[in-house]
Amino acid sequence: MDRPEISIHFDPIHPGSAVQDIEVCPGKPALEELFPRGEGRFFVTDSNVAQRSCAAPFLRGAKNLFVLPPGEEHKTLGNVGAIVKAALDCGMNRRGVFTAAGGGVVTDMTGFAASIFMRGALWEALPTTLLAMVDAAIGGKTGCDIEGHKNTAGAFFPARRVRCFPALTSTLTEGEYRSGLAEAFKTALLFDEDLFCLFRDKKNLILSRDPGVLTDMVRVCVCAKAAVVEEDFTEQGRRAFLNLGHTFGHALESVAGLGTVTHGDAVAWGIGRALEVSAMTGLCSPSYRDGAAAVLGAYGWETGPWHPALGRSSVDDLIAAMRRDKKNRGAGIRLVLQRDFGATVVRETEEELIRRVLP
């Protein structure tokens, strides 16, 4: 007797946390209240944060603390495994909470480690850099680099809770702070013309890290990214817009050597190249391109066709790295381009056109 076919359909459980609770908090953080240092919590940070950040005294009192070496060059699968092993050695189980205290490298790696620990454990984030507050800790992208290629392993696995304290940026180096500003400027072009005007007109307040201006900037970026992620969690549509400047930028980081140039500086240069392609193809007006380039230049970001960090590398090297970008789907290179503020498209772009905006 033939057995009837059975067809079963079900909605998969949302990975990580079903709700990402995010707050932007002015003033000094009460870390002991927010992240109690009990047996069920495992902290991950890097040596820079553990030694010199505003959160350092709190972290030094944590019983279960794993300290990574700092920098993009240490964002490896081996170090993700080291986080998992350290959690096991501390007696963690899947009901414990991984807690990332650091920048984008730390939040990306901790979230990825939590996603594979006993097939998924909760995690929370205390971003200590501007880049992590406005971008990396928000939205659930986790991962690591493999053989110099950015974020080629990872998972969509959002933190249960994120607490952003702009006051923590006071101990960042200029390079770290500028890196976060670049991601905030990207958000301005994508979603908020008022934020663009803030960058254009309030440069001194931004560079002096004015608390009120900085808190407003972080809030705008968090709200914009959260809205896009809620609509398109796994990046099938509008979330891809958040990659403006990243195809060029990730290629720059890979070719120059991970850690040679900050992520934000690479993205800023990439935004300039993407807008050059946009103008060359008639998508955006020269005035829009030039207005954005003027702000990039005012903050000291490279806007020329060849970033100094690339040195004697060839255009072919950069194109090859762009071809390996995980966002590509067809024969062409997938770029995020713009028509105007808030008017963004994703286009398969021919290699020859990309070469025309490089030296």
PDB file of C-alpha atoms in Angstrom, residues 17-264:
ATOM      1  CA  SER A  17      16.353  36.975  20.515  1.00  0.00           C
ATOM      2  CA  ALA A  18      12.853  37.586  19.171  1.00  0.00           C
ATOM      3  CA  VAL A  19      13.042  41.195  20.376  1.00  0.00           C
ATOM      4  CA  GLN A  20      16.143  43.363  20.451  1.00  0.00           C
ATOM      5  CA  ASP A  21      15.786  45.823  23.318  1.00  0.00           C
ATOM      6  CA  ILE A  22      17.910  48.887  22.530  1.00  0.00           C
ATOM      7  CA  GLU A  23      18.354  52.018  24.611  1.00  0.00           C
ATOM      8  CA  VAL A  24      20.498  55.113  24.086  1.00  0.00           C
ATOM      9  CA  CYS A  25      21.288  56.463  27.520  1.00  0.00           C
ATOM     10  CA  PRO A  26      22.770  59.865  28.363  1.00  0.00           C
ATOM     11  CA  GLY A  27      25.109  60.248  31.296  1.00  0.00           C
ATOM     12  CA  LYS A  28      27.328  57.802  33.141  1.00  0.00           C
ATOM     13  CA  PRO A  29      26.318  54.136  32.879  1.00  0.00           C
ATOM     14  CA  ALA A  30      25.365  52.177  35.993  1.00  0.00           C
ATOM     15  CA  LEU A  31      26.957  49.025  34.613  1.00  0.00           C
ATOM     16  CA  GLU A  32      26.619  46.914  37.758  1.00  0.00           C
ATOM     17  CA  GLU A  33      22.844  47.308  37.622  1.00  0.00           C
ATOM     18  CA  LEU A  34      22.534  46.681  33.887  1.00  0.00           C
ATOM     19  CA  PHE A  35      24.902  43.717  33.629  1.00  0.00           C
ATOM     20  CA  PRO A  36      25.053  41.903  36.972  1.00  0.00           C
ATOM     21  CA  ARG A  37      28.288  39.952  37.274  1.00  0.00           C
ATOM     22  CA  GLY A  38      26.791  36.666  38.384  1.00  0.00           C
ATOM     23  CA  GLU A  39      27.616  33.051  37.599  1.00  0.00           C
ATOM     24  CA  GLY A  40      25.375  32.959  34.533  1.00  0.00           C
ATOM     25  CA  ARG A  41      27.076  35.818  32.685  1.00  0.00           C
ATOM     26  CA  PHE A  42      30.211  35.523  30.548  1.00  0.00           C
ATOM     27  CA  PHE A  43      31.936  38.757  29.504  1.00  0.00           C
ATOM     28  CA  VAL A  44      33.999  39.226  26.339  1.00  0.00           C
ATOM     29  CA  THR A  45      36.090  42.317  25.671  1.00  0.00           C
ATOM     30  CA  ASP A  46      39.470  43.233  24.183  1.00  0.00           C
ATOM     31  CA  SER A  47      42.631  44.404  25.928  1.00  0.00           C
ATOM     32  CA  ASN A  48      42.173  48.040  24.860  1.00  0.00           C
ATOM     33  CA  VAL A  49      38.722  48.235  26.440  1.00  0.00           C
ATOM     34  CA  ALA A  50      39.864  46.288  29.516  1.00  0.00           C
ATOM     35  CA  GLN A  51      42.751  48.694  30.090  1.00  0.00           C
ATOM     36  CA  ARG A  52      41.629  52.188  29.123  1.00  0.00           C
ATOM     37  CA  SER A  53      37.903  52.480  28.505  1.00  0.00           C
ATOM     38  CA  CYS A  54      35.394  53.975  30.921  1.00  0.00           C
ATOM     39  CA  ALA A  55      34.086  50.433  31.405  1.00  0.00           C
ATOM     40  CA  ALA A  56      37.498  49.055  32.472  1.00  0.00           C
ATOM     41  CA  PRO A  57      36.969  49.192  36.272  1.00  0.00           C
ATOM     42  CA  PHE A  58      33.655  47.357  35.914  1.00  0.00           C
ATOM     43  CA  LEU A  59      35.123  44.675  33.650  1.00  0.00           C
ATOM     44  CA  ARG A  60      38.076  44.016  35.924  1.00  0.00           C
ATOM     45  CA  GLY A  61      35.628  42.936  38.612  1.00  0.00           C
ATOM     46  CA  ALA A  62      33.940  40.361  36.399  1.00  0.00           C
ATOM     47  CA  LYS A  63      34.451  36.742  37.459  1.00  0.00           C
ATOM     48  CA  ASN A  64      34.010  35.225  34.004  1.00  0.00           C
ATOM     49  CA  LEU A  65      35.929  37.489  31.622  1.00  0.00           C
ATOM     50  CA  PHE A  66      37.632  36.630  28.328  1.00  0.00           C
ATOM     51  CA  VAL A  67      39.969  39.251  26.853  1.00  0.00           C
ATOM     52  CA  LEU A  68      40.699  39.229  23.124  1.00  0.00           C
ATOM     53  CA  PRO A  69      43.629  40.932  21.431  1.00  0.00           C
ATOM     54  CA  PRO A  70      42.399  44.168  19.819  1.00  0.00           C
ATOM     55  CA  GLY A  71      42.007  44.835  16.123  1.00  0.00           C
ATOM     56  CA  GLU A  72      40.356  43.567  12.949  1.00  0.00           C
ATOM     57  CA  GLU A  73      43.272  41.239  12.256  1.00  0.00           C
ATOM     58  CA  HIS A  74      42.185  39.169  15.289  1.00  0.00           C
ATOM     59  CA  LYS A  75      38.582  38.789  14.107  1.00  0.00           C
ATOM     60  CA  THR A  76      39.175  35.156  13.209  1.00  0.00           C
ATOM     61  CA  LEU A  77      37.353  31.848  13.381  1.00  0.00           C
ATOM     62  CA  GLY A  78      40.060  30.637  15.752  1.00  0.00           C
ATOM     63  CA  ASN A  79      39.287  33.412  18.223  1.00  0.00           C
ATOM     64  CA  VAL A  80      35.548  32.722  17.971  1.00  0.00           C
ATOM     65  CA  GLY A  81      36.401  29.154  18.952  1.00  0.00           C
ATOM     66  CA  ALA A  82      38.537  30.463  21.806  1.00  0.00           C
ATOM     67  CA  ILE A  83      35.524  32.397  23.155  1.00  0.00           C
ATOM     68  CA  VAL A  84      33.402  29.236  23.028  1.00  0.00           C
ATOM     69  CA  LYS A  85      36.072  27.163  24.774  1.00  0.00           C
ATOM     70  CA  ALA A  86      36.561  29.784  27.499  1.00  0.00           C
ATOM     71  CA  ALA A  87      32.803  29.851  28.115  1.00  0.00           C
ATOM     72  CA  LEU A  88      32.789  26.071  28.463  1.00  0.00           C
ATOM     73  CA  ASP A  89      35.753  26.180  30.833  1.00  0.00           C
ATOM     74  CA  CYS A  90      33.826  28.666  33.008  1.00  0.00           C
ATOM     75  CA  GLY A  91      30.916  26.267  33.276  1.00  0.00           C
ATOM     76  CA  MET A  92      28.570  28.225  31.021  1.00  0.00           C
ATOM     77  CA  ASN A  93      25.482  26.500  29.696  1.00  0.00           C
ATOM     78  CA  ARG A  94      22.983  27.570  27.061  1.00  0.00           C
ATOM     79  CA  ARG A  95      20.914  29.402  29.687  1.00  0.00           C
ATOM     80  CA  GLY A  96      23.803  31.747  30.423  1.00  0.00           C
ATOM     81  CA  VAL A  97      24.292  35.167  28.819  1.00  0.00           C
ATOM     82  CA  PHE A  98      27.286  36.165  26.712  1.00  0.00           C
ATOM     83  CA  THR A  99      27.998  39.872  27.184  1.00  0.00           C
ATOM     84  CA  ALA A 100      30.080  41.792  24.639  1.00  0.00           C
ATOM     85  CA  ALA A 101      31.760  44.939  25.948  1.00  0.00           C
ATOM     86  CA  GLY A 102      33.673  46.585  23.145  1.00  0.00           C
ATOM     87  CA  GLY A 103      33.629  47.761  19.571  1.00  0.00           C
ATOM     88  CA  GLY A 104      32.347  46.148  16.409  1.00  0.00           C
ATOM     89  CA  VAL A 105      34.959  43.389  16.359  1.00  0.00           C
ATOM     90  CA  VAL A 106      34.031  42.307  19.882  1.00  0.00           C
ATOM     91  CA  THR A 107      30.262  42.479  19.330  1.00  0.00           C
ATOM     92  CA  ASP A 108      30.468  40.636  16.001  1.00  0.00           C
ATOM     93  CA  MET A 109      32.605  37.829  17.425  1.00  0.00           C
ATOM     94  CA  THR A 110      30.726  37.472  20.704  1.00  0.00           C
ATOM     95  CA  GLY A 111      27.380  37.298  18.934  1.00  0.00           C
ATOM     96  CA  PHE A 112      28.721  34.662  16.549  1.00  0.00           C
ATOM     97  CA  ALA A 113      30.177  32.647  19.430  1.00  0.00           C
ATOM     98  CA  ALA A 114      26.798  32.819  21.219  1.00  0.00           C
ATOM     99  CA  SER A 115      25.018  31.657  18.054  1.00  0.00           C
ATOM    100  CA  ILE A 116      27.062  28.443  17.905  1.00  0.00           C
ATOM    101  CA  PHE A 117      27.452  27.805  21.642  1.00  0.00           C
ATOM    102  CA  MET A 118      25.348  24.710  22.351  1.00  0.00           C
ATOM    103  CA  ARG A 119      23.321  25.670  19.238  1.00  0.00           C
ATOM    104  CA  GLY A 120      22.467  29.105  20.541  1.00  0.00           C
ATOM    105  CA  ALA A 121      22.767  31.085  23.765  1.00  0.00           C
ATOM    106  CA  LEU A 122      21.527  34.544  24.681  1.00  0.00           C
ATOM    107  CA  TRP A 123      23.844  37.489  24.377  1.00  0.00           C
ATOM    108  CA  GLU A 124      23.808  41.180  25.222  1.00  0.00           C
ATOM    109  CA  ALA A 125      25.930  44.102  24.108  1.00  0.00           C
ATOM    110  CA  LEU A 126      27.567  47.078  25.763  1.00  0.00           C
ATOM    111  CA  PRO A 127      29.086  48.876  22.760  1.00  0.00           C
ATOM    112  CA  THR A 128      32.018  51.051  23.809  1.00  0.00           C
ATOM    113  CA  THR A 129      32.867  52.595  20.435  1.00  0.00           C
ATOM    114  CA  LEU A 130      30.830  54.987  18.346  1.00  0.00           C
ATOM    115  CA  LEU A 131      30.923  52.554  15.414  1.00  0.00           C
ATOM    116  CA  ALA A 132      29.393  49.778  17.512  1.00  0.00           C
ATOM    117  CA  MET A 133      26.719  52.125  18.888  1.00  0.00           C
ATOM    118  CA  VAL A 134      25.557  53.459  15.534  1.00  0.00           C
ATOM    119  CA  ASP A 135      25.963  50.272  13.517  1.00  0.00           C
ATOM    120  CA  ALA A 136      27.730  47.065  14.518  1.00  0.00           C
ATOM    121  CA  ALA A 137      25.814  46.184  17.701  1.00  0.00           C
ATOM    122  CA  ILE A 138      22.427  46.932  16.152  1.00  0.00           C
ATOM    123  CA  GLY A 139      20.498  44.459  14.017  1.00  0.00           C
ATOM    124  CA  GLY A 140      21.974  41.047  14.701  1.00  0.00           C
ATOM    125  CA  LYS A 141      24.741  40.623  12.137  1.00  0.00           C
ATOM    126  CA  THR A 142      27.523  38.594  13.736  1.00  0.00           C
ATOM    127  CA  GLY A 143      30.619  36.954  12.298  1.00  0.00           C
ATOM    128  CA  CYS A 144      34.330  36.875  11.654  1.00  0.00           C
ATOM    129  CA  ASP A 145      36.833  37.163   8.816  1.00  0.00           C
ATOM    130  CA  ILE A 146      38.474  34.232   7.070  1.00  0.00           C
ATOM    131  CA  GLU A 147      41.845  34.498   5.305  1.00  0.00           C
ATOM    132  CA  GLY A 148      41.614  38.255   5.084  1.00  0.00           C
ATOM    133  CA  HIS A 149      38.075  38.344   3.668  1.00  0.00           C
ATOM    134  CA  LYS A 150      35.579  40.377   5.676  1.00  0.00           C
ATOM    135  CA  ASN A 151      32.744  38.644   7.521  1.00  0.00           C
ATOM    136  CA  THR A 152      32.721  35.495   5.420  1.00  0.00           C
ATOM    137  CA  ALA A 153      31.492  33.405   8.366  1.00  0.00           C
ATOM    138  CA  GLY A 154      28.655  34.514  10.562  1.00  0.00           C
ATOM    139  CA  ALA A 155      24.976  34.446  11.450  1.00  0.00           C
ATOM    140  CA  PHE A 156      21.978  36.695  11.837  1.00  0.00           C
ATOM    141  CA  PHE A 157      21.702  36.429  15.612  1.00  0.00           C
ATOM    142  CA  PRO A 158      20.547  39.585  17.447  1.00  0.00           C
ATOM    143  CA  ALA A 159      21.467  40.453  20.995  1.00  0.00           C
ATOM    144  CA  ARG A 160      18.651  40.354  23.516  1.00  0.00           C
ATOM    145  CA  ARG A 161      19.624  43.756  24.845  1.00  0.00           C
ATOM    146  CA  VAL A 162      21.884  46.630  23.739  1.00  0.00           C
ATOM    147  CA  ARG A 163      22.721  49.614  25.928  1.00  0.00           C
ATOM    148  CA  CYS A 164      24.442  52.540  24.214  1.00  0.00           C
ATOM    149  CA  PHE A 165      26.162  55.149  26.379  1.00  0.00           C
ATOM    150  CA  PRO A 166      27.672  57.890  24.185  1.00  0.00           C
ATOM    151  CA  ALA A 167      29.669  59.018  27.233  1.00  0.00           C
ATOM    152  CA  LEU A 168      31.829  55.911  26.773  1.00  0.00           C
ATOM    153  CA  THR A 169      33.297  57.441  23.601  1.00  0.00           C
ATOM    154  CA  SER A 170      35.320  59.950  25.660  1.00  0.00           C
ATOM    155  CA  THR A 171      38.297  57.567  25.859  1.00  0.00           C
ATOM    156  CA  LEU A 172      38.351  56.620  22.167  1.00  0.00           C
ATOM    157  CA  THR A 173      41.350  57.552  20.065  1.00  0.00           C
ATOM    158  CA  GLU A 174      40.752  59.993  17.216  1.00  0.00           C
ATOM    159  CA  GLY A 175      40.996  57.115  14.748  1.00  0.00           C
ATOM    160  CA  GLU A 176      38.399  55.034  16.591  1.00  0.00           C
ATOM    161  CA  TYR A 177      36.052  57.994  16.902  1.00  0.00           C
ATOM    162  CA  ARG A 178      36.377  58.956  13.220  1.00  0.00           C
ATOM    163  CA  SER A 179      35.640  55.363  12.268  1.00  0.00           C
ATOM    164  CA  GLY A 180      32.267  55.572  13.976  1.00  0.00           C
ATOM    165  CA  LEU A 181      31.550  58.986  12.474  1.00  0.00           C
ATOM    166  CA  ALA A 182      31.878  57.479   8.985  1.00  0.00           C
ATOM    167  CA  GLU A 183      29.101  54.962   9.655  1.00  0.00           C
ATOM    168  CA  ALA A 184      26.937  57.742  11.094  1.00  0.00           C
ATOM    169  CA  PHE A 185      27.569  59.836   7.958  1.00  0.00           C
ATOM    170  CA  LYS A 186      26.490  56.855   5.852  1.00  0.00           C
ATOM    171  CA  THR A 187      23.229  56.775   7.814  1.00  0.00           C
ATOM    172  CA  ALA A 188      22.738  60.483   7.101  1.00  0.00           C
ATOM    173  CA  LEU A 189      22.986  59.943   3.345  1.00  0.00           C
ATOM    174  CA  LEU A 190      20.657  56.964   3.456  1.00  0.00           C
ATOM    175  CA  PHE A 191      17.935  58.087   5.831  1.00  0.00           C
ATOM    176  CA  ASP A 192      18.266  61.503   7.422  1.00  0.00           C
ATOM    177  CA  GLU A 193      19.075  64.764   5.627  1.00  0.00           C
ATOM    178  CA  ASP A 194      18.953  66.635   8.959  1.00  0.00           C
ATOM    179  CA  LEU A 195      21.822  64.471  10.191  1.00  0.00           C
ATOM    180  CA  PHE A 196      23.745  65.330   7.012  1.00  0.00           C
ATOM    181  CA  CYS A 197      23.203  69.033   7.782  1.00  0.00           C
ATOM    182  CA  LEU A 198      24.501  68.412  11.300  1.00  0.00           C
ATOM    183  CA  PHE A 199      27.690  66.940   9.847  1.00  0.00           C
ATOM    184  CA  ARG A 200      27.992  69.848   7.433  1.00  0.00           C
ATOM    185  CA  ASP A 201      27.217  72.688   9.839  1.00  0.00           C
ATOM    186  CA  LYS A 202      28.322  71.504  13.298  1.00  0.00           C
ATOM    187  CA  LYS A 203      31.746  70.047  12.603  1.00  0.00           C
ATOM    188  CA  ASN A 204      33.372  71.608  15.675  1.00  0.00           C
ATOM    189  CA  LEU A 205      30.721  70.265  18.039  1.00  0.00           C
ATOM    190  CA  ILE A 206      30.940  66.804  16.479  1.00  0.00           C
ATOM    191  CA  LEU A 207      34.738  66.643  16.606  1.00  0.00           C
ATOM    192  CA  SER A 208      34.785  67.938  20.181  1.00  0.00           C
ATOM    193  CA  ARG A 209      32.387  65.105  21.122  1.00  0.00           C
ATOM    194  CA  ASP A 210      29.710  67.415  22.462  1.00  0.00           C
ATOM    195  CA  PRO A 211      27.535  65.151  24.667  1.00  0.00           C
ATOM    196  CA  GLY A 212      24.188  66.460  23.431  1.00  0.00           C
ATOM    197  CA  VAL A 213      25.117  66.356  19.754  1.00  0.00           C
ATOM    198  CA  LEU A 214      26.633  62.897  20.140  1.00  0.00           C
ATOM    199  CA  THR A 215      23.590  61.481  21.939  1.00  0.00           C
ATOM    200  CA  ASP A 216      21.273  62.851  19.257  1.00  0.00           C
ATOM    201  CA  MET A 217      23.488  61.364  16.524  1.00  0.00           C
ATOM    202  CA  VAL A 218      23.469  57.915  18.111  1.00  0.00           C
ATOM    203  CA  ARG A 219      19.686  58.005  18.608  1.00  0.00           C
ATOM    204  CA  VAL A 220      19.059  58.917  14.967  1.00  0.00           C
ATOM    205  CA  CYS A 221      21.344  56.138  13.734  1.00  0.00           C
ATOM    206  CA  VAL A 222      19.915  53.499  16.074  1.00  0.00           C
ATOM    207  CA  CYS A 223      16.318  54.344  15.139  1.00  0.00           C
ATOM    208  CA  ALA A 224      17.091  54.350  11.408  1.00  0.00           C
ATOM    209  CA  LYS A 225      18.918  51.035  11.446  1.00  0.00           C
ATOM    210  CA  ALA A 226      16.417  49.346  13.756  1.00  0.00           C
ATOM    211  CA  ALA A 227      13.538  50.316  11.462  1.00  0.00           C
ATOM    212  CA  VAL A 228      15.264  48.864   8.398  1.00  0.00           C
ATOM    213  CA  VAL A 229      16.295  45.663  10.188  1.00  0.00           C
ATOM    214  CA  GLU A 230      12.778  45.114  11.530  1.00  0.00           C
ATOM    215  CA  GLU A 231      11.473  45.331   7.966  1.00  0.00           C
ATOM    216  CA  ASP A 232      14.198  43.208   6.342  1.00  0.00           C
ATOM    217  CA  PHE A 233      16.053  41.133   8.935  1.00  0.00           C
ATOM    218  CA  THR A 234      17.998  38.837   6.596  1.00  0.00           C
ATOM    219  CA  GLU A 235      18.909  41.509   4.022  1.00  0.00           C
ATOM    220  CA  GLN A 236      16.711  40.471   1.132  1.00  0.00           C
ATOM    221  CA  GLY A 237      15.708  44.054   0.309  1.00  0.00           C
ATOM    222  CA  ARG A 238      16.221  47.496   1.878  1.00  0.00           C
ATOM    223  CA  ARG A 239      18.701  46.352   4.515  1.00  0.00           C
ATOM    224  CA  ALA A 240      21.230  46.008   1.711  1.00  0.00           C
ATOM    225  CA  PHE A 241      21.235  49.823   1.496  1.00  0.00           C
ATOM    226  CA  LEU A 242      23.220  49.841   4.740  1.00  0.00           C
ATOM    227  CA  ASN A 243      26.152  48.564   2.687  1.00  0.00           C
ATOM    228  CA  LEU A 244      26.651  51.953   1.004  1.00  0.00           C
ATOM    229  CA  GLY A 245      30.412  52.331   0.569  1.00  0.00           C
ATOM    230  CA  HIS A 246      31.106  48.852   1.925  1.00  0.00           C
ATOM    231  CA  THR A 247      31.926  46.992  -1.295  1.00  0.00           C
ATOM    232  CA  PHE A 248      34.759  49.388  -2.059  1.00  0.00           C
ATOM    233  CA  GLY A 249      35.565  49.725   1.649  1.00  0.00           C
ATOM    234  CA  HIS A 250      35.792  46.016   2.446  1.00  0.00           C
ATOM    235  CA  ALA A 251      37.988  45.490  -0.613  1.00  0.00           C
ATOM    236  CA  LEU A 252      40.284  48.274   0.595  1.00  0.00           C
ATOM    237  CA  GLU A 253      40.552  46.665   4.034  1.00  0.00           C
ATOM    238  CA  SER A 254      41.343  43.252   2.552  1.00  0.00           C
ATOM    239  CA  VAL A 255      43.909  44.446  -0.001  1.00  0.00           C
ATOM    240  CA  ALA A 256      45.662  46.858   2.380  1.00  0.00           C
ATOM    241  CA  GLY A 257      45.704  44.180   5.092  1.00  0.00           C
ATOM    242  CA  LEU A 258      43.086  43.892   7.828  1.00  0.00           C
ATOM    243  CA  GLY A 259      43.780  46.429  10.548  1.00  0.00           C
ATOM    244  CA  THR A 260      45.885  48.693   8.316  1.00  0.00           C
ATOM    245  CA  VAL A 261      42.993  51.138   7.837  1.00  0.00           C
ATOM    246  CA  THR A 262      40.000  51.485  10.154  1.00  0.00           C
ATOM    247  CA  HIS A 263      36.665  50.171   8.957  1.00  0.00           C
ATOM    248  CA  GLY A 264      35.127  53.628   9.047  1.00  0.00           C
TER     249      GLY A 264
END
